[in-house]
Amino acid sequence: MDSDVIVVGAGLAGLVATAELVEAGHTVLLVDQEGEQGIGGQAFWSFGGVFLVDSPQQRRMGIKDSVELVMQDWRGSAQFDREEDKWPRLWAEAYVNFATGEKRAYLKERGHSLFPIVGWAERGGALAEGHGNSVPRFHITWGTGPGIVEPFEKIVRQGVANGLVRFAFRHQVDELIVSNGTVTGVRGTILEPTAAERAAPTSRVGVGEFEFTAQPSS
Ligand SMILES: Cc1cc2nc3c(=O)[nH]c(=O)nc-3n(C[C@H](O)[C@H](O)[C@H](O)COP(=O)(O)OP(=O)(O)OC[C@H]3O[C@@H](n4cnc5c(N)ncnc54)[C@H](O)[C@@H]3O)c2cc1C
């Protein structure tokens, strides 16, 4: 066993997952096909626009928002009108509740801060009846993309310093290892080292193979 958990991808999703695991005291092997210079993935280049609902920034600008209005907007795009839409709908509701409640404090506690003006992205028809956000909800991270990556990268690097996190860069996952219906590990190709700048194309030349296993969940 190489760690309690293996996280594939050191983009923002992988960094947040790893940070959560570190805060819970678990060991993590963080695997990414690119070099360490690419940490943060797309989020580094993003605008850092964060979805929050009924925030102080919105209220200061006179924007009236609520869980009901967001769900109406979300339904306007996604519909959620098929049987198989059950889990996406439940996920949307959980995420909207998070974005209305805990999310702001969750980010702030980790050192994230916001530009005071709320933008209006994905506005669709800009009507509460149609698709898209009917009010501005696009909260811009102070420092844009790097400002959203930094708090989580910091926790992950602290985890490395504390011996909880190990990095495996230039490790391309090709396959999940499944035992008795449970994913227990990953296998793939070790790629040759690269000195390419962040996000520049990199070589796919393999110099070896790897297999890592993690603790199966009970
Ligand atoms: C210019 C731009 C602006 C944006 N602006 C915003 C915004 O303002 N607000 C917003 O919410 N979103 C925005 N986005 C979208 C947002 O940045 C992305 O949705 C988000 O960063 C994706 O994070 P991720 O960790 O899921 O994926 P990624 O950042 O793509 O990370 C995936 C990681 O997994 C690694 N990987 C992939 N396959 C393998 C494999 N087989 N083996 C090993 N490693 C692998 C990759 O190398 C990468 O490091 C923007 C995106 C761009 C490009």
Tab-separated table of C-alpha atoms and ligand atoms in Angstrom:
chain	number	residue	atom	x	y	z
A	1	MET	CA	0.000	0.000	0.000
A	2	ASP	CA	1.435	3.355	-1.051
A	3	SER	CA	-0.945	5.670	0.862
A	4	ASP	CA	-4.431	5.827	2.381
A	5	VAL	CA	-5.683	7.555	-0.772
A	6	ILE	CA	-4.390	8.138	-4.294
A	7	VAL	CA	-5.467	11.375	-5.950
A	8	VAL	CA	-5.021	11.547	-9.720
A	9	GLY	CA	-4.486	15.072	-11.054
A	10	ALA	CA	-2.862	18.039	-9.324
A	11	GLY	CA	-5.312	20.543	-10.806
A	12	LEU	CA	-7.622	22.427	-8.454
A	13	ALA	CA	-9.934	19.435	-7.923
A	14	GLY	CA	-6.979	17.236	-6.943
A	15	LEU	CA	-5.444	19.927	-4.747
A	16	VAL	CA	-8.725	20.538	-2.899
A	17	ALA	CA	-9.276	16.788	-2.426
A	18	THR	CA	-5.708	16.363	-1.167
A	19	ALA	CA	-6.005	19.375	1.151
A	20	GLU	CA	-9.210	17.916	2.623
A	21	LEU	CA	-7.501	14.573	3.182
A	22	VAL	CA	-4.458	16.230	4.773
A	23	GLU	CA	-6.714	18.198	7.121
A	24	ALA	CA	-8.328	14.874	8.081
A	25	GLY	CA	-4.888	13.359	8.770
A	26	HIS	CA	-4.745	10.887	5.864
A	27	THR	CA	-1.725	10.025	3.755
A	28	VAL	CA	-2.062	10.872	0.060
A	29	LEU	CA	-0.166	10.042	-3.078
A	30	LEU	CA	-0.844	12.844	-5.569
A	31	VAL	CA	-0.200	11.651	-9.124
A	32	ASP	CA	-0.006	13.861	-12.209
A	33	GLN	CA	1.212	13.235	-15.732
A	34	GLU	CA	2.745	16.706	-15.983
A	35	GLY	CA	5.736	18.146	-14.132
A	36	GLU	CA	5.578	19.951	-10.810
A	37	GLN	CA	5.644	23.280	-12.701
A	38	GLY	CA	2.064	22.576	-13.865
A	39	ILE	CA	0.571	22.337	-10.377
A	40	GLY	CA	-2.894	23.897	-10.214
A	41	GLY	CA	-3.774	22.867	-13.787
A	42	GLN	CA	-6.307	25.041	-15.617
A	43	ALA	CA	-7.285	26.948	-12.475
A	44	PHE	CA	-3.942	28.779	-12.500
A	45	TRP	CA	-4.956	30.377	-15.827
A	46	SER	CA	-8.576	30.905	-14.886
A	47	PHE	CA	-10.248	34.124	-13.846
A	48	GLY	CA	-10.902	32.573	-10.431
A	49	GLY	CA	-14.614	33.331	-10.709
A	50	VAL	CA	-16.338	31.669	-7.758
A	51	PHE	CA	-20.018	30.757	-7.508
A	52	LEU	CA	-21.562	32.118	-4.280
A	53	VAL	CA	-25.191	32.767	-3.460
A	54	ASP	CA	-26.640	35.647	-1.416
A	55	SER	CA	-23.161	36.860	-0.451
A	56	PRO	CA	-22.326	40.156	1.307
A	57	GLN	CA	-20.726	41.291	-1.998
A	58	GLN	CA	-24.020	40.700	-3.844
A	59	ARG	CA	-26.062	42.381	-1.110
A	60	ARG	CA	-23.764	45.426	-1.115
A	61	MET	CA	-24.434	45.765	-4.862
A	62	GLY	CA	-28.180	45.437	-4.330
A	63	ILE	CA	-28.366	41.999	-5.953
A	64	LYS	CA	-31.125	39.851	-4.477
A	65	ASP	CA	-30.249	36.167	-4.643
A	66	SER	CA	-31.530	33.027	-2.953
A	67	VAL	CA	-31.358	29.219	-3.027
A	68	GLU	CA	-34.784	29.182	-4.721
A	69	LEU	CA	-33.686	31.574	-7.492
A	70	VAL	CA	-30.446	29.657	-8.169
A	71	MET	CA	-32.275	26.351	-8.332
A	72	GLN	CA	-34.802	27.906	-10.718
A	73	ASP	CA	-31.917	29.172	-12.892
A	74	TRP	CA	-30.167	25.795	-12.726
A	75	ARG	CA	-33.343	23.962	-13.681
A	76	GLY	CA	-33.749	26.444	-16.543
A	77	SER	CA	-30.491	25.065	-17.995
A	78	ALA	CA	-30.416	21.451	-16.830
A	79	GLN	CA	-34.157	20.714	-16.680
A	80	PHE	CA	-33.586	17.651	-14.438
A	81	ASP	CA	-36.714	16.160	-15.988
A	82	ARG	CA	-35.555	12.576	-16.571
A	83	GLU	CA	-35.372	9.709	-14.111
A	84	GLU	CA	-31.597	9.516	-14.481
A	85	ASP	CA	-31.332	13.200	-13.477
A	86	LYS	CA	-31.924	12.318	-9.825
A	87	TRP	CA	-28.258	12.374	-8.736
A	88	PRO	CA	-27.295	15.436	-10.804
A	89	ARG	CA	-30.266	17.274	-9.244
A	90	LEU	CA	-29.303	16.200	-5.717
A	91	TRP	CA	-25.704	17.219	-6.441
A	92	ALA	CA	-26.873	20.627	-7.702
A	93	GLU	CA	-28.967	21.154	-4.560
A	94	ALA	CA	-26.078	20.168	-2.292
A	95	TYR	CA	-23.699	22.463	-4.163
A	96	VAL	CA	-26.113	25.405	-4.078
A	97	ASN	CA	-26.583	24.919	-0.330
A	98	PHE	CA	-22.786	24.837	0.093
A	99	ALA	CA	-22.407	27.995	-2.028
A	100	THR	CA	-25.091	29.756	0.029
A	101	GLY	CA	-23.712	28.675	3.392
A	102	GLU	CA	-20.370	27.182	4.280
A	103	LYS	CA	-18.402	27.904	1.094
A	104	ARG	CA	-17.423	31.541	1.762
A	105	ALA	CA	-16.085	30.765	5.233
A	106	TYR	CA	-14.446	27.571	3.932
A	107	LEU	CA	-12.469	29.596	1.384
A	108	LYS	CA	-11.746	32.519	3.703
A	109	GLU	CA	-10.377	30.283	6.461
A	110	ARG	CA	-7.874	28.951	3.932
A	111	GLY	CA	-6.683	32.425	2.925
A	112	HIS	CA	-8.860	33.075	-0.136
A	113	SER	CA	-10.235	36.588	-0.637
A	114	LEU	CA	-12.585	38.277	-3.072
A	115	PHE	CA	-12.595	41.329	-5.316
A	116	PRO	CA	-15.580	43.423	-4.121
A	117	ILE	CA	-17.420	43.599	-7.470
A	118	VAL	CA	-19.522	40.633	-8.543
A	119	GLY	CA	-19.461	39.785	-12.249
A	120	TRP	CA	-22.245	38.280	-14.361
A	121	ALA	CA	-20.972	35.249	-16.251
A	122	GLU	CA	-23.058	32.612	-18.052
A	123	ARG	CA	-26.044	34.934	-17.969
A	124	GLY	CA	-27.956	33.117	-20.703
A	125	GLY	CA	-31.166	34.992	-21.423
A	126	ALA	CA	-30.747	36.945	-18.131
A	127	LEU	CA	-34.334	36.059	-17.248
A	128	ALA	CA	-35.390	33.982	-14.256
A	129	GLU	CA	-37.505	31.801	-16.547
A	130	GLY	CA	-34.774	30.718	-18.964
A	131	HIS	CA	-31.280	29.232	-18.869
A	132	GLY	CA	-28.251	30.877	-17.236
A	133	ASN	CA	-27.713	33.058	-14.168
A	134	SER	CA	-30.541	35.573	-13.861
A	135	VAL	CA	-28.453	37.698	-11.444
A	136	PRO	CA	-24.669	38.298	-11.084
A	137	ARG	CA	-23.036	35.485	-9.048
A	138	PHE	CA	-19.506	35.419	-10.458
A	139	HIS	CA	-17.348	36.384	-7.457
A	140	ILE	CA	-13.840	37.177	-8.623
A	141	THR	CA	-10.923	35.849	-6.619
A	142	TRP	CA	-8.460	38.499	-5.451
A	143	GLY	CA	-5.434	37.550	-7.563
A	144	THR	CA	-7.585	35.651	-10.109
A	145	GLY	CA	-6.451	32.071	-10.967
A	146	PRO	CA	-3.234	31.939	-8.919
A	147	GLY	CA	-5.244	33.336	-5.989
A	148	ILE	CA	-7.597	30.334	-5.983
A	149	VAL	CA	-4.797	27.779	-6.381
A	150	GLU	CA	-2.489	29.209	-3.721
A	151	PRO	CA	-4.487	28.414	-0.537
A	152	PHE	CA	-4.865	24.750	-1.501
A	153	GLU	CA	-1.336	24.349	-2.874
A	154	LYS	CA	-0.076	25.719	0.447
A	155	ILE	CA	-1.971	23.090	2.479
A	156	VAL	CA	-0.776	20.334	0.141
A	157	ARG	CA	2.865	21.476	0.357
A	158	GLN	CA	2.517	21.647	4.137
A	159	GLY	CA	1.309	18.051	3.898
A	160	VAL	CA	4.463	17.160	1.975
A	161	ALA	CA	6.571	18.808	4.693
A	162	ASN	CA	4.662	16.843	7.369
A	163	GLY	CA	5.112	13.536	5.554
A	164	LEU	CA	1.399	13.104	4.727
A	165	VAL	CA	1.628	13.837	0.992
A	166	ARG	CA	3.915	12.407	-1.644
A	167	PHE	CA	4.013	13.728	-5.201
A	168	ALA	CA	4.379	11.509	-8.264
A	169	PHE	CA	4.747	13.936	-11.180
A	170	ARG	CA	5.234	12.734	-14.767
A	171	HIS	CA	3.190	9.661	-13.861
A	172	GLN	CA	0.464	9.144	-16.446
A	173	VAL	CA	-2.393	6.986	-15.169
A	174	ASP	CA	-3.551	4.598	-17.894
A	175	GLU	CA	-5.740	2.271	-15.866
A	176	LEU	CA	-7.572	1.896	-12.567
A	177	ILE	CA	-6.874	-1.287	-10.606
A	178	VAL	CA	-10.165	-2.855	-9.557
A	179	SER	CA	-10.346	-5.662	-6.997
A	180	ASN	CA	-13.706	-7.216	-6.084
A	181	GLY	CA	-15.542	-4.273	-7.630
A	182	THR	CA	-13.524	-1.678	-5.698
A	183	VAL	CA	-10.908	0.646	-7.146
A	184	THR	CA	-7.771	-0.064	-5.128
A	185	GLY	CA	-5.066	1.557	-7.198
A	186	VAL	CA	-3.748	2.917	-10.460
A	187	ARG	CA	-1.219	1.814	-13.023
A	188	GLY	CA	0.403	3.638	-15.874
A	189	THR	CA	3.463	5.039	-17.589
A	190	ILE	CA	6.321	7.061	-16.112
A	191	LEU	CA	7.020	9.825	-18.625
A	192	GLU	CA	10.463	11.245	-19.275
A	193	PRO	CA	11.279	14.395	-17.241
A	194	THR	CA	10.379	17.744	-18.740
A	195	ALA	CA	11.626	21.279	-18.325
A	196	ALA	CA	8.715	22.679	-20.345
A	197	GLU	CA	7.053	25.815	-18.994
A	198	ARG	CA	3.692	25.502	-17.239
A	199	ALA	CA	1.006	24.437	-19.765
A	200	ALA	CA	3.452	24.054	-22.682
A	201	PRO	CA	3.140	20.758	-24.606
A	202	THR	CA	5.245	17.981	-23.049
A	203	SER	CA	6.750	14.738	-24.279
A	204	ARG	CA	4.701	11.528	-24.039
A	205	VAL	CA	7.783	9.320	-24.130
A	206	GLY	CA	7.601	6.635	-21.460
A	207	VAL	CA	10.649	5.597	-19.478
A	208	GLY	CA	8.975	3.009	-17.264
A	209	GLU	CA	5.775	1.720	-15.734
A	210	PHE	CA	4.220	2.071	-12.293
A	211	GLU	CA	1.551	0.570	-10.110
A	212	PHE	CA	0.321	2.170	-6.875
A	213	THR	CA	-2.231	0.823	-4.442
A	214	ALA	CA	-4.227	2.533	-1.721
A	215	GLN	CA	-6.256	1.422	1.230
A	216	PRO	CA	-9.584	0.034	0.025
A	217	SER	CA	-12.533	1.860	1.586
A	218	SER	CA	-14.443	-0.248	4.106
B	1	LIG	C1	-8.785	30.419	-19.327
B	1	LIG	C2	-9.719	29.747	-18.354
B	1	LIG	C3	-10.524	30.517	-17.530
B	1	LIG	C4	-11.391	29.908	-16.621
B	1	LIG	N1	-12.120	30.695	-15.764
B	1	LIG	C5	-12.909	30.097	-14.823
B	1	LIG	C6	-13.576	30.879	-13.829
B	1	LIG	O1	-13.443	32.094	-13.762
B	1	LIG	N2	-14.377	30.227	-12.932
B	1	LIG	C7	-14.537	28.862	-12.951
B	1	LIG	O2	-15.254	28.330	-12.111
B	1	LIG	N3	-13.871	28.106	-13.864
B	1	LIG	C8	-13.076	28.687	-14.775
B	1	LIG	N4	-12.385	27.917	-15.675
B	1	LIG	C9	-12.556	26.464	-15.586
B	1	LIG	C10	-11.739	25.900	-14.403
B	1	LIG	O3	-10.468	26.531	-14.341
B	1	LIG	C11	-11.594	24.393	-14.558
B	1	LIG	O4	-12.890	23.807	-14.642
B	1	LIG	C12	-10.892	23.761	-13.368
B	1	LIG	O5	-9.670	24.432	-13.074
B	1	LIG	C13	-10.660	22.274	-13.649
B	1	LIG	O6	-9.936	21.735	-12.567
B	1	LIG	P1	-9.605	20.188	-12.527
B	1	LIG	O7	-8.674	19.974	-11.378
B	1	LIG	O8	-10.868	19.418	-12.563
B	1	LIG	O9	-8.902	19.866	-13.929
B	1	LIG	P2	-7.494	20.348	-14.529
B	1	LIG	O10	-7.103	21.695	-14.088
B	1	LIG	O11	-7.594	20.086	-15.996
B	1	LIG	O12	-6.464	19.340	-13.881
B	1	LIG	C14	-6.421	17.987	-14.251
B	1	LIG	C15	-5.033	17.482	-13.905
B	1	LIG	O13	-5.030	16.071	-14.115
B	1	LIG	C16	-3.873	15.717	-14.831
B	1	LIG	N5	-4.196	14.517	-15.591
B	1	LIG	C17	-5.127	14.394	-16.569
B	1	LIG	N6	-5.148	13.125	-17.028
B	1	LIG	C18	-4.213	12.444	-16.318
B	1	LIG	C19	-3.769	11.083	-16.330
B	1	LIG	N7	-4.288	10.160	-17.167
B	1	LIG	N8	-2.789	10.719	-15.463
B	1	LIG	C20	-2.254	11.631	-14.606
B	1	LIG	N9	-2.641	12.927	-14.558
B	1	LIG	C21	-3.613	13.321	-15.397
B	1	LIG	C22	-3.552	16.923	-15.699
B	1	LIG	O14	-2.183	16.960	-16.042
B	1	LIG	C23	-3.948	18.084	-14.779
B	1	LIG	O15	-2.878	18.536	-13.971
B	1	LIG	C24	-11.483	28.488	-16.575
B	1	LIG	C25	-10.665	27.716	-17.393
B	1	LIG	C26	-9.784	28.325	-18.268
B	1	LIG	C27	-8.892	27.470	-19.120
